[in-house]
Coordinates of N, CA, C and O and ligand atoms in Angstrom, one line a residue:
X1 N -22.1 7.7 -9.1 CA -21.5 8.3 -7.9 C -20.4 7.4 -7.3 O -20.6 6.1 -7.4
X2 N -19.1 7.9 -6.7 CA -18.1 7.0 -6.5 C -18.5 7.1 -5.0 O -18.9 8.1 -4.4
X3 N -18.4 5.7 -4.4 CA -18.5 5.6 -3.3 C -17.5 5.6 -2.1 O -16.9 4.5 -1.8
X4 N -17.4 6.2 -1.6 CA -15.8 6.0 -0.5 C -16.0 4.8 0.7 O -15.2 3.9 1.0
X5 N -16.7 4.9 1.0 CA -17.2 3.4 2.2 C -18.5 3.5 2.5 O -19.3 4.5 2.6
X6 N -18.6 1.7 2.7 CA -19.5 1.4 2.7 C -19.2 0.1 4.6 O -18.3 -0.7 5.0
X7 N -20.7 0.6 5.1 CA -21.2 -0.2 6.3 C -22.1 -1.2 6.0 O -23.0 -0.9 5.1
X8 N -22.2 -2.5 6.5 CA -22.4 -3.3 6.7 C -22.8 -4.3 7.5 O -22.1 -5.3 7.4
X9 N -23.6 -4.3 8.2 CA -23.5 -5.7 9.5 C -24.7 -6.8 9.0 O -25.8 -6.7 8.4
X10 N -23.5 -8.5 9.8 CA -23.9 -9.3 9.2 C -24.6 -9.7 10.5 O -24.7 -8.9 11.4
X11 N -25.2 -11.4 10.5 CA -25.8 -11.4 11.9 C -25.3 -13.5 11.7 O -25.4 -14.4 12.6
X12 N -24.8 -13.5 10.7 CA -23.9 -15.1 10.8 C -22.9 -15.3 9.7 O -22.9 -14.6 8.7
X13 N -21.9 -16.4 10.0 CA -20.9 -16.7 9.5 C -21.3 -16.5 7.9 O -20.7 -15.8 7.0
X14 N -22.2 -17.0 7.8 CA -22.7 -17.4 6.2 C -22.9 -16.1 5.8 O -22.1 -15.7 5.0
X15 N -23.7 -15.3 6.2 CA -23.8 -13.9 5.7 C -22.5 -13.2 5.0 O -22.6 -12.6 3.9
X16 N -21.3 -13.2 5.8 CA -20.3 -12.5 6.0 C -19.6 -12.9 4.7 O -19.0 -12.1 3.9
X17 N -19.6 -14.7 4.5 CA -18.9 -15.1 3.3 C -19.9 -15.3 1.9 O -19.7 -15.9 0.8
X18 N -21.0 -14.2 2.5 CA -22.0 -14.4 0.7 C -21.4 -12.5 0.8 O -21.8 -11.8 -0.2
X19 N -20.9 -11.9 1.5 CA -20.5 -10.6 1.2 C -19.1 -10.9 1.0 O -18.5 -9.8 1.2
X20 N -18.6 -11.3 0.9 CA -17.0 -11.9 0.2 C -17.0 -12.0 -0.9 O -16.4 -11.3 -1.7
X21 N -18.0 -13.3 -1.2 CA -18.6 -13.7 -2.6 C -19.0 -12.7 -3.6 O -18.8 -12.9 -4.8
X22 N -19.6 -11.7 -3.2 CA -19.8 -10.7 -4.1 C -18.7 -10.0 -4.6 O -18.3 -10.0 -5.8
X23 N -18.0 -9.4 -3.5 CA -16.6 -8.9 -3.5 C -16.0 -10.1 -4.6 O -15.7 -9.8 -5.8
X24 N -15.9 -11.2 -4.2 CA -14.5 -11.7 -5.4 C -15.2 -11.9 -6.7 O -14.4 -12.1 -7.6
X25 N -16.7 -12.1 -7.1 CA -17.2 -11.8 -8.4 C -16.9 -10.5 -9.1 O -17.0 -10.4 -10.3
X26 N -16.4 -9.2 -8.0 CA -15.9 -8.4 -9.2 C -14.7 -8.1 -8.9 O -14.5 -7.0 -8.6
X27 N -14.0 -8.9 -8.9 CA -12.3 -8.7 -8.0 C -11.8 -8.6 -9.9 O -12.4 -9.2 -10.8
X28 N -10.8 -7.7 -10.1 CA -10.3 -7.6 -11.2 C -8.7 -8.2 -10.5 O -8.4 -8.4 -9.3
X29 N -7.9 -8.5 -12.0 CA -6.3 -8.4 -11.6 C -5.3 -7.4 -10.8 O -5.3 -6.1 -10.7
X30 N -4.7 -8.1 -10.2 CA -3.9 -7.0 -9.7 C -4.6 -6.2 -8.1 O -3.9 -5.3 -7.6
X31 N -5.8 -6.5 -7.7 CA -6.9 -6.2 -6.6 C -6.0 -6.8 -5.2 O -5.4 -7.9 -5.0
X32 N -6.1 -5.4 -4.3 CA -5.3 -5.8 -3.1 C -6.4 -5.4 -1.9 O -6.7 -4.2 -1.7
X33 N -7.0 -6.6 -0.9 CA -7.5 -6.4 0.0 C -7.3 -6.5 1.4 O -6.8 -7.5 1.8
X34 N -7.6 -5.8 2.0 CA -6.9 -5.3 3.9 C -7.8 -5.9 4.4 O -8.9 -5.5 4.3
X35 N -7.5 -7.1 5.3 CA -8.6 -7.6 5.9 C -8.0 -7.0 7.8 O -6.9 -7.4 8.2
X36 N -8.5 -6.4 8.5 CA -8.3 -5.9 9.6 C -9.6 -6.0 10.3 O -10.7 -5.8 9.9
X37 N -9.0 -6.6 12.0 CA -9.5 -6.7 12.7 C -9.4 -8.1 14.0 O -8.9 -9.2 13.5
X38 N -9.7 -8.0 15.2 CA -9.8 -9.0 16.2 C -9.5 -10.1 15.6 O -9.4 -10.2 14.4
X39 N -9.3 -11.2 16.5 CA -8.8 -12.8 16.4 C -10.4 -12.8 16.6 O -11.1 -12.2 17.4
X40 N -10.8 -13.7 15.7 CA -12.4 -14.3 15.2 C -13.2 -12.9 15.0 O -14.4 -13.0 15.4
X41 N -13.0 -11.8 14.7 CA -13.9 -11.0 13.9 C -14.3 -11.6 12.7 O -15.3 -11.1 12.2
X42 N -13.6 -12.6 12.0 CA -14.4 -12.6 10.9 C -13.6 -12.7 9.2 O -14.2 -13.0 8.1
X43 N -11.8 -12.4 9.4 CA -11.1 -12.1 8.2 C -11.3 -13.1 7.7 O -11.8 -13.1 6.6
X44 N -11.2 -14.5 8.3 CA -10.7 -15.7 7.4 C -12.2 -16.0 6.3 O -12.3 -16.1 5.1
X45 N -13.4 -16.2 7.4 CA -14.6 -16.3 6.5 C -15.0 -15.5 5.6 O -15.7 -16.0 4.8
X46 N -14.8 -14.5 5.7 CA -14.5 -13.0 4.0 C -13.6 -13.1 3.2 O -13.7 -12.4 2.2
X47 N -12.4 -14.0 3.6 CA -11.8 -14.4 2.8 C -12.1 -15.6 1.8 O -11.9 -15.6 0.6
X48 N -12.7 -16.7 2.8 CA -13.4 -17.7 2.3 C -14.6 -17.1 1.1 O -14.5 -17.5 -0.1
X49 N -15.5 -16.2 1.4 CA -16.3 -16.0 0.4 C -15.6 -15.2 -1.0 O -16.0 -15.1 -2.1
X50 N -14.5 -14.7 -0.6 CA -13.4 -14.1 -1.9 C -13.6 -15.2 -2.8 O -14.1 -15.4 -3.9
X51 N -13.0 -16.1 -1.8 CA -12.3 -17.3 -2.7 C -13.4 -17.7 -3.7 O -13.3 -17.8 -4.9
X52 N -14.6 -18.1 -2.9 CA -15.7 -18.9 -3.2 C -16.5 -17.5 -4.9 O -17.1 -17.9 -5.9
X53 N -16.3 -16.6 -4.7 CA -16.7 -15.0 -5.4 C -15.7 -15.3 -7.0 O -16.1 -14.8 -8.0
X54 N -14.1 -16.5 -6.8 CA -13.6 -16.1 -7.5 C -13.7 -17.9 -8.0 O -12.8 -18.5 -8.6
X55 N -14.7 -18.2 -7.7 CA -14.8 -19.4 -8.3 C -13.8 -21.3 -7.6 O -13.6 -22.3 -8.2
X56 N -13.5 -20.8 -6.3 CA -12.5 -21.4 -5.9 C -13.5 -22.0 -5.2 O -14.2 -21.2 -4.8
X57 N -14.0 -23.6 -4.8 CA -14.7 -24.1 -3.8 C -13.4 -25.1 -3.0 O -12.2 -25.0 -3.0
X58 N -14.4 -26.1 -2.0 CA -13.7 -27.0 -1.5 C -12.7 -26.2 -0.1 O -13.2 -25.1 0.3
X59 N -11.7 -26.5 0.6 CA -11.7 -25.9 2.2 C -10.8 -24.9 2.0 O -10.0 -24.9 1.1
X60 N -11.2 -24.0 3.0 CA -9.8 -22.4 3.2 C -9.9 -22.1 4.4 O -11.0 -21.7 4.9
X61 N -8.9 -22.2 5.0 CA -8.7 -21.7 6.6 C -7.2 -20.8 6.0 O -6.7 -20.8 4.9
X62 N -6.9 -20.3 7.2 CA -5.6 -19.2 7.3 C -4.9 -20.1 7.1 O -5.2 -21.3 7.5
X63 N -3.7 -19.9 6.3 CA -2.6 -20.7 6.1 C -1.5 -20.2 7.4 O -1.2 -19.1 7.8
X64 N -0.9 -21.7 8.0 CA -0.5 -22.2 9.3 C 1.0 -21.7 9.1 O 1.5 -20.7 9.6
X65 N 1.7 -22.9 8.2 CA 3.0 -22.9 8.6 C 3.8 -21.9 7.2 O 5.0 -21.7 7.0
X66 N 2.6 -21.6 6.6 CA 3.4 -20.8 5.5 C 2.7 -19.4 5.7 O 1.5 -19.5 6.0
X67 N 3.0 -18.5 5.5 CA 2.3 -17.1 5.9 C 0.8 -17.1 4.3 O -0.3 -16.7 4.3
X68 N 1.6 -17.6 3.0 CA 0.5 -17.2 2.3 C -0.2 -18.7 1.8 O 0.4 -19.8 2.1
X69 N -1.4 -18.7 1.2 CA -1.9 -19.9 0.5 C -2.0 -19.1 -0.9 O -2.2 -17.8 -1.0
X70 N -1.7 -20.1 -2.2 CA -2.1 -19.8 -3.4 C -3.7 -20.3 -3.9 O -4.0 -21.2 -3.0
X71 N -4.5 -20.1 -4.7 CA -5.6 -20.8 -5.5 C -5.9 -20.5 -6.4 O -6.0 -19.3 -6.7
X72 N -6.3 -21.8 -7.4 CA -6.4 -21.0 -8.7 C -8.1 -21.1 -9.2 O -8.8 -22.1 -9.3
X73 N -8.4 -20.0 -9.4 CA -10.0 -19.7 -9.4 C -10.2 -18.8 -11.0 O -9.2 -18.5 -11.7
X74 N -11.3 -18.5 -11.2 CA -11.4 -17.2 -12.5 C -10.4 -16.4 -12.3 O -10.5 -15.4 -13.0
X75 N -9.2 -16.5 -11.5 CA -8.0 -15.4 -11.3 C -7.1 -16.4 -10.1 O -7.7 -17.2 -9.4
X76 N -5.9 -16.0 -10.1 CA -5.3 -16.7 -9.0 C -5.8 -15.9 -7.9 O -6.5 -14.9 -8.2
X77 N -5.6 -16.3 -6.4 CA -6.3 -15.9 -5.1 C -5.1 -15.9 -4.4 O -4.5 -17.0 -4.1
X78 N -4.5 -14.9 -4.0 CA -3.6 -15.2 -3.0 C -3.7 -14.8 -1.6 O -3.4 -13.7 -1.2
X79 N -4.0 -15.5 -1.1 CA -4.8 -15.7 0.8 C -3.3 -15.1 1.9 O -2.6 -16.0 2.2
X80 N -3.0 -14.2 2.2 CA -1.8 -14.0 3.1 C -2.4 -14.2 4.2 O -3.6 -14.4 4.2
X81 N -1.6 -14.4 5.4 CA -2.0 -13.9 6.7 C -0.5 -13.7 7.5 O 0.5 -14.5 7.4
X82 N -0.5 -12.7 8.4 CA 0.6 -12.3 8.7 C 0.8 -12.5 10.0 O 1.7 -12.3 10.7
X83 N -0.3 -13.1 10.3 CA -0.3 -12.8 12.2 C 0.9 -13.4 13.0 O 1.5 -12.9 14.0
X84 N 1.3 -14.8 12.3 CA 2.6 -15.4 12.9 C 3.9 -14.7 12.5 O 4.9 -15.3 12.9
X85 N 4.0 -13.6 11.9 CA 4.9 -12.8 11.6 C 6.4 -12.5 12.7 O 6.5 -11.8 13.7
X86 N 7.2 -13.1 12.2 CA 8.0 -12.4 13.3 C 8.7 -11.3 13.0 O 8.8 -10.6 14.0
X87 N 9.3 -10.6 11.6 CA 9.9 -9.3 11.4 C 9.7 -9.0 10.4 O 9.1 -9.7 9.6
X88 N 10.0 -7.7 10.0 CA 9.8 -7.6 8.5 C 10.6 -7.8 7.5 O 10.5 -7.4 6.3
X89 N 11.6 -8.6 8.1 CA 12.5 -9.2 7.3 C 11.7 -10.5 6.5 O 12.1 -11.0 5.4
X90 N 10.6 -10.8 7.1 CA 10.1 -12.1 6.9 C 9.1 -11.8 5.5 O 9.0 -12.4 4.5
X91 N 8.4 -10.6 5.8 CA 7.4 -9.9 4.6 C 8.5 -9.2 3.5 O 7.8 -8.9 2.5
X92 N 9.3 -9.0 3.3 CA 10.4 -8.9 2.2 C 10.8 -10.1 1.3 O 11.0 -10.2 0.1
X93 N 10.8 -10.8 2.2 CA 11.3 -12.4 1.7 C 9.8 -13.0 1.5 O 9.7 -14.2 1.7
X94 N 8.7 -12.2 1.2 CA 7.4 -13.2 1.0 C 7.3 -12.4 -0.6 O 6.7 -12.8 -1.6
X95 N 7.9 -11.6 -0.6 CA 8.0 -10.9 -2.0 C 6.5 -10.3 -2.3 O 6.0 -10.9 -3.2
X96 N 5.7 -9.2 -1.7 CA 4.4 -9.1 -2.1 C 4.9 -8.4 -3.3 O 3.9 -8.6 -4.0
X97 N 5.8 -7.7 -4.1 CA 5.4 -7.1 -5.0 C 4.9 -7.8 -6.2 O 3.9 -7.4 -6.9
X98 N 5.8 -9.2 -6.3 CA 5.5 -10.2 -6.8 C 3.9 -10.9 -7.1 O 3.2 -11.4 -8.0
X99 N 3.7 -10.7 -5.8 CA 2.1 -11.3 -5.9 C 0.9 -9.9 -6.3 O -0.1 -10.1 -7.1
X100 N 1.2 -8.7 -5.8 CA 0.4 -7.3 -6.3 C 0.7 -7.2 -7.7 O -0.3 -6.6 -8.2
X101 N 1.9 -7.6 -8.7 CA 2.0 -6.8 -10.0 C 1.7 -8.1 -10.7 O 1.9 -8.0 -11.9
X102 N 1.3 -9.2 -10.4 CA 0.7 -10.3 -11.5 C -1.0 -9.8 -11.4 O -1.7 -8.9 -11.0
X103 N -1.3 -11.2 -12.2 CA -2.8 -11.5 -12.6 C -3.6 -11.3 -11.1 O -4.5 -10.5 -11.1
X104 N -3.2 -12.2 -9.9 CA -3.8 -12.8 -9.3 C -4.5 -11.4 -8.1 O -4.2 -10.2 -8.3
X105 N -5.2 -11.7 -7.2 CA -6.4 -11.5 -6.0 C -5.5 -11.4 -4.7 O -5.1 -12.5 -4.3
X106 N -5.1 -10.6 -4.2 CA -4.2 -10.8 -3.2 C -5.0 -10.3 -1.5 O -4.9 -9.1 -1.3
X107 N -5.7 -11.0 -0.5 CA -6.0 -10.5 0.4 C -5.0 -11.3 1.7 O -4.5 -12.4 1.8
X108 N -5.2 -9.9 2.7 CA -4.0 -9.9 3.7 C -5.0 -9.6 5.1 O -5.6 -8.6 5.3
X109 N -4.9 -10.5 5.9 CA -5.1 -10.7 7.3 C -3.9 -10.1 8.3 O -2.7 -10.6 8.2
X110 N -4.1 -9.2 9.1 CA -3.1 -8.6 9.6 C -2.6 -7.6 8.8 O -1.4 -7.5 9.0
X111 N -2.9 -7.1 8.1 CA -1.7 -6.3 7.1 C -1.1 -5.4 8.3 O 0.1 -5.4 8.3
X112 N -1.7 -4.9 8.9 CA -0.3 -4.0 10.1 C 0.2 -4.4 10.7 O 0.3 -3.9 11.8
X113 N 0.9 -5.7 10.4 CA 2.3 -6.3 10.7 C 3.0 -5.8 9.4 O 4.2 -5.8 9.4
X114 N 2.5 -5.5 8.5 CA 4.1 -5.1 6.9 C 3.8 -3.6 6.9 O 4.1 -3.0 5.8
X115 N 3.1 -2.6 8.1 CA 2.9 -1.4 8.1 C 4.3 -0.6 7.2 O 5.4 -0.6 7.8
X116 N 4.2 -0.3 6.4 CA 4.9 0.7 5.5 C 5.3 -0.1 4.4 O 5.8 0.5 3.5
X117 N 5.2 -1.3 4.2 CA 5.7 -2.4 3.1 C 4.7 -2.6 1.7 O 4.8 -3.0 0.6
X118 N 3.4 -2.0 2.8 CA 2.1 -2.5 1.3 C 2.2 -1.0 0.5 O 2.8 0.0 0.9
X119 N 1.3 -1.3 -0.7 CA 1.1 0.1 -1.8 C 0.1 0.7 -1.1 O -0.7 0.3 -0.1
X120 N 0.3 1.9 -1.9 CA -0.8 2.8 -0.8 C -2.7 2.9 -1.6 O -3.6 3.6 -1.2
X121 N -2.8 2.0 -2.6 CA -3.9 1.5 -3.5 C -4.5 0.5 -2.7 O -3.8 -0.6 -2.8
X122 N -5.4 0.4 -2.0 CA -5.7 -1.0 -1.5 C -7.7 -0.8 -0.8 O -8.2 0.1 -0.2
X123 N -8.0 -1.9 -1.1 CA -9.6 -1.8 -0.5 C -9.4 -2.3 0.9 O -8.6 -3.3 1.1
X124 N -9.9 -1.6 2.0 CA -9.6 -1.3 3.7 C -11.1 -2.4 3.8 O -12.3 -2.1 3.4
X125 N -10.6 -3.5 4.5 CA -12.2 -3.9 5.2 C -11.7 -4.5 6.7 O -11.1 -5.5 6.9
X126 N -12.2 -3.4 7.7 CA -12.5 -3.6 8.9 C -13.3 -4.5 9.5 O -14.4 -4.4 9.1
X127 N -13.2 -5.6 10.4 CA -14.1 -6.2 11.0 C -14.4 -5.9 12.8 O -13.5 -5.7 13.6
X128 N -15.8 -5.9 13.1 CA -15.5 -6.2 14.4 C -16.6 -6.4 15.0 O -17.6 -5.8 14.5
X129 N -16.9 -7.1 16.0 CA -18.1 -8.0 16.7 C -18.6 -7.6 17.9 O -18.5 -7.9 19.1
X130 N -19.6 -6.4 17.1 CA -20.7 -6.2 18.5 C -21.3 -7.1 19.2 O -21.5 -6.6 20.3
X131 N -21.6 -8.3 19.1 CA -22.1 -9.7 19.5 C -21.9 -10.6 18.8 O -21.7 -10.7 17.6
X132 N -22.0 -11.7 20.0 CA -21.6 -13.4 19.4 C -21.7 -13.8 18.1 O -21.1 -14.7 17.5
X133 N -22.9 -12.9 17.6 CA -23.3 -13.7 15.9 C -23.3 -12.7 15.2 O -23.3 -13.0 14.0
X134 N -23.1 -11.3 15.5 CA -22.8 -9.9 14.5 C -21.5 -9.6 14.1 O -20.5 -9.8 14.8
X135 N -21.5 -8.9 12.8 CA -20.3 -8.4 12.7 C -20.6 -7.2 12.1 O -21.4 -7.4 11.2
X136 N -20.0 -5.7 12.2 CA -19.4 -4.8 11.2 C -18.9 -4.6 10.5 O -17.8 -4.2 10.8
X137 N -19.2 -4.7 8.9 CA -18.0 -4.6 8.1 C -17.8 -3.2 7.5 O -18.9 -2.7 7.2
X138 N -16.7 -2.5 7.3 CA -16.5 -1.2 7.1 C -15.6 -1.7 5.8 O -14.7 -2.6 6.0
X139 N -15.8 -1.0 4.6 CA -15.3 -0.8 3.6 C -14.8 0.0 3.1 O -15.6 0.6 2.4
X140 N -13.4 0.7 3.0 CA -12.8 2.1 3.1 C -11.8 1.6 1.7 O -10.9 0.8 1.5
X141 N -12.5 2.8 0.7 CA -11.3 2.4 -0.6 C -10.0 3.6 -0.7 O -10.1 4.7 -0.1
X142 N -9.2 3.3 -1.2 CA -7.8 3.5 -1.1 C -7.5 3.7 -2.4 O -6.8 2.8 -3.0
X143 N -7.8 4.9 -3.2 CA -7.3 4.9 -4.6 C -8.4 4.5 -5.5 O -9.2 3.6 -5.1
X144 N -8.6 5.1 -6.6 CA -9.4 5.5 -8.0 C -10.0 3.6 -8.0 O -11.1 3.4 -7.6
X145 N -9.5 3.0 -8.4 CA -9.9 1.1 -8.5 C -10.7 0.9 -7.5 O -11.8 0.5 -7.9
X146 N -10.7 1.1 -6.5 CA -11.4 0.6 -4.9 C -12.4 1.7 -4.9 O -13.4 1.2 -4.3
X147 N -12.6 2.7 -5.2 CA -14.0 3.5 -5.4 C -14.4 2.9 -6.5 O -15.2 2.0 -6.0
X148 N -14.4 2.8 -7.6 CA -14.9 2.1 -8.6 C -15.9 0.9 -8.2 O -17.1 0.7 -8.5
X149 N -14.7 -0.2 -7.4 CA -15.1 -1.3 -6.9 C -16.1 -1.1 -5.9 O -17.0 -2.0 -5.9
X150 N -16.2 -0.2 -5.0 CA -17.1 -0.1 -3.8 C -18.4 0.7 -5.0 O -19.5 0.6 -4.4
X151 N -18.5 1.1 -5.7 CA -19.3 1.6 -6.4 C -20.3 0.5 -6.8 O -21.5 0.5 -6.7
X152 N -19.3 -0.4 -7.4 CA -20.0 -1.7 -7.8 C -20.2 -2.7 -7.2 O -20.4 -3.9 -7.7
X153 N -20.1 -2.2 -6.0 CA -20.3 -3.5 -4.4 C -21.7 -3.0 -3.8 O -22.6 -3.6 -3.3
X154 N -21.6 -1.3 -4.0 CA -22.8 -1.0 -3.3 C -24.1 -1.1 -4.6 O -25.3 -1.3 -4.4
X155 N -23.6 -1.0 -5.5 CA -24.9 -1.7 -6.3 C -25.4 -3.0 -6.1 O -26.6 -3.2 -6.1
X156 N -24.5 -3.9 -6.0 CA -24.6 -5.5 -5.9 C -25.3 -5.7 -4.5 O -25.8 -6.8 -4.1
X157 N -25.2 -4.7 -3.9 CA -25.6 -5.0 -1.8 C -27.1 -4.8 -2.6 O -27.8 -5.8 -2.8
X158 N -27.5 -3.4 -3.1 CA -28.7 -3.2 -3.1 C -29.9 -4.0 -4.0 O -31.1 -3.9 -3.8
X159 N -29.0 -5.0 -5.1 CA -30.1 -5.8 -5.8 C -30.6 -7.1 -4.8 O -31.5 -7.8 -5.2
Ligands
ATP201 N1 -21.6 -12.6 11.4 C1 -20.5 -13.4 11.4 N2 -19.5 -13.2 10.5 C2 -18.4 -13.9 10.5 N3 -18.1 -14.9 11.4 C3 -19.0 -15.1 12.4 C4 -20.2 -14.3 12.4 N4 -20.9 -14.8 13.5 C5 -20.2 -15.7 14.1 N5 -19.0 -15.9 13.5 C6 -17.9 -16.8 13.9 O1 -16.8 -16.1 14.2 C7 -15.6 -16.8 13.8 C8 -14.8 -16.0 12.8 O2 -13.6 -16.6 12.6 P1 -12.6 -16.2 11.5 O3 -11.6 -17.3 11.5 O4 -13.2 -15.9 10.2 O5 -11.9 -14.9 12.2 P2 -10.5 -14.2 11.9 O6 -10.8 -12.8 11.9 O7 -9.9 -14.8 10.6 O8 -9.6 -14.6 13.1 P3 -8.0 -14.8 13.2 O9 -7.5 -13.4 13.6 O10 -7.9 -15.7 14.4 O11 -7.5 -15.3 12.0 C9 -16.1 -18.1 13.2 O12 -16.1 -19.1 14.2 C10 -17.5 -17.8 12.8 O13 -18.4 -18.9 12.7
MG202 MG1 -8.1 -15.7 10.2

């Protein structure tokens, strides 16, 4: 059965990045993820468990003075975050096509700052924080790959 989304709520940080971890154990090439949602909902540590999913250990916070971080894990990892964004002159000159049509794992914090710039293929994960230590995660796929993938995420939740 293809699954279109999938709900989720965590109840700590750790939770949130061992459901990352799953996520980037079956991250294939070319895999584009939407991390959406509030300032401290939660993108950067689902990002972190990507990373950790795709074999990358050691530190990951949002990259500061450069909009993306690279890593190289069972696949390259490319960590965006857009929030310091000033135009979209700026996401043109970051070249996503570049990073979407290689090998590597590309997840984007903020993506609705490059509203009209990304492909229309992409796994949607919403966050947002009913309470201090909860979170919601909503997984909304975007094209034939991302059902596939939530297919094989909602098996992985259930073992
Ligand atoms: N269930 C949870 N899942 C994730 N983070 C949680 C949870 N409970 C508490 N937290 C805390 O919430 C914060 C989430 O911060 P994080 O940097 O991941 O958010 P963010 O969405 O990336 O924010 P920003 O928009 O500022 O980049 C962390 O301090 C984390 O410890
Ligand atoms: Mg962040």
């Amino acid at each position: 059965m293809e699954e279109r989304s999938i709900q989720i709520v965590t109840r700590s940080a750790k939770q949130t990045e061992e459901i990352g971890r799953l996520l980037g154990g079956l991250a294939e090439p070319g895999d584009l993820y939407l991390l959406v949602g509030e300032l401290g909902a939660g993108k950067t540590t689902l990002a972190r468990g990507i990373a950790r999913g795709l074999g990358i250990e050691g530190y990951l916070t949002s990259p500061t003075f450069t909009l993306v971080n690279e890593y190289e894990g069972r696949l390259p990892f490319y960590h965006i975050d857009l929030y310091r964004l000033e135009g979209l002159g700026e996401v043109m000159d970051l070249g996503f096509e570049e990073y979407l049509s290689g090998r590597g794992v590309t997840a984007i914090e903020w993506p609705e700052k490059a509203e009209g710039l990304l492909p229309e293929s992409y796994l949607l994960i919403s966050l947002d924080a009913p309470s201090v230590n909860r979170r919601r995660i909503d997984f909304r796929a975007e094209g034939a790959r991302y059902e596939e993938l939530m297919d094989q995420l909602a098996r992985r939740l259930k073992s």
